[in-house]
Amino acid sequence: MQREDEKTSEGDFINFLKSNDVLSMESAFRILAAIRSSPLPFDVVVTELGLMTEASLADWLRIYLGVVQMGIPAPFSLAPGLENFDLDFARARAALPIGLENDALIVAFANPLDKGLIEILRFYFQREIAVRVFPRKEILAVIDAAADISETQTADDGVTSEQAAFDDDIDRLKDIALEAPIINFVAKMAQSAFDAEVTDIHIEPFSDRVQIRYRRDGVLSRSDTVQKSMLPGIVTRIKILSGLNIVERRLPQDGRMRLSLRGTEIDFRVSIVPSMHGETIVLRLLRNLNVSTDLSELGFDDEARHKIFQLAQASNGMVVVTGPTGSGKTTTLYSLVSLLNKEGVKIFTIEDPVEYQLEGITQLQVNSAIALDFARALRSVLRQDPDIILVGEIRDKETAQIAIQAALTGHLVLTTLHTNTAAGAFTRLRDMGIEEYLIASTIRGVVAQRLVRLLCSSCKEKNTPDCPTCRGTHYSGRTVIYEVLEASGPLSTLLESGAAETEIVEQAVAEGMTTMAACASRLIEMGATSKLEVSRVLNVEAVR
Ligand SMILES: [Zn+2]
């Protein structure tokens, strides 16, 4: 079940056997193929293939891992303090605690290459685990004797006991995730993130620890380090809360969970990806959007707000918002959609993923697993008689073509493009292979934007070292810097002729556009943000 984590050491071990002439090349391949396709434990696969006996496999595992051979004390009984250890779990995983060595717990394993199992036991017992290797049969016999179950009863269980083992794994993982320290940890982490106005929580496992980092105002900062042994519990807890498969540890999983924080229901978008040292998790806090649906609250001034709203009043054509990831494009589009959301208007959104649920709007999530991409989703939405369509992002020519077709045939299309500047939207579409006259006749306007952090008003004047408002970062809150390009009149003639980006910008400025850089300069002059912050945002986050 932790096949991916183990693969290296299993593979290494097989190579080790090959180089010691224990296995032929062909046998090694057979084992590798079998462990990839079988849910059975490594040692069972090897012995079932008839390539090694249990005893010889155990011997070679000891040599490979450099662990000493010892006997299981007979008659066997669980050490004081461990009496509650579940022998069903021990049987299912062929792992049995057999003694103490200094502070470490000595555990007999049939498959000592199962790092996930060792991790679970370390967490469960809160002790280091000293690995010893025994043939599976030997471990099971001791467990059966200890549990006072006759050997004959389990000897021919075969496949059914594997299924039972699988079910037991799930139960065990659930138990760990239901333990108070794990529940408290996850709740506290979410709570403190919520209180500190964090947007994302990153849970990152390394070889010896788990690091928790928080993204606030667009910048990641390191916060806590927790013991590596907490990871299985944390991962399982989050998987349970978001309805994900707790035994799947090889594939990425996405989900959503809802927690009640200070009396408010907060949704989290959950992304879990297997990494070198265990599953890494990113939680995005999806706050109530009410706080930011207003374009002025996002930081657009009255003039810009008016212009943007005018652009979106049209009954057809396309309005584009551009910027890199994390520049607030989606929020701007959501604000527009909320403004346009009236009775008598049918609005569809196609998103990847749906970030906020909007009342009265039909939202569609693209899903690569079922080949529902932007282009295909857009085609089906067009058959649903929409007035306004929000296309989360145009990434390819096919989507661009359908979106433009929709914009030409009486629909208003709102979308985003991953470009640095407003003028860049035209050249990006041209690069995708869309013809100039189509671009000129569909795009009504482009908003380019970035988010810059605002200087903390509590410590801006006096240099307070431990300012509680900004936690010493000197920044608190963010605002947009932007440029709004209206594609009409002389500019659209210029666009039809396939003008270069610089020409487009020149003409737009001549027609009164304030560039993003000018917008930023104004904020610096007002003392709202710093030069350093603006250059960080305009240069470091450059798209190309
Ligand atoms: Zn401050």
Coordinates of C-alpha atoms and ligand atoms in Angstrom, one line a residue, residues 456-460 467-472 474-475, ligand 1:
C456 CA 2.0 48.0 7.8
S457 CA 0.2 51.1 9.1
S458 CA 1.0 50.2 12.7
C459 CA 4.8 50.3 12.3
K460 CA 5.3 52.3 9.2
C467 CA 4.9 44.8 15.6
P468 CA 2.0 42.4 16.4
T469 CA -0.1 43.6 13.4
C470 CA 2.4 42.5 10.7
R471 CA 4.4 40.0 12.8
G472 CA 7.6 42.0 12.1
H474 CA 6.4 45.4 7.9
Y475 CA 3.6 44.5 5.5
Ligands
ZN1 ZN 3.8 46.3 11.5

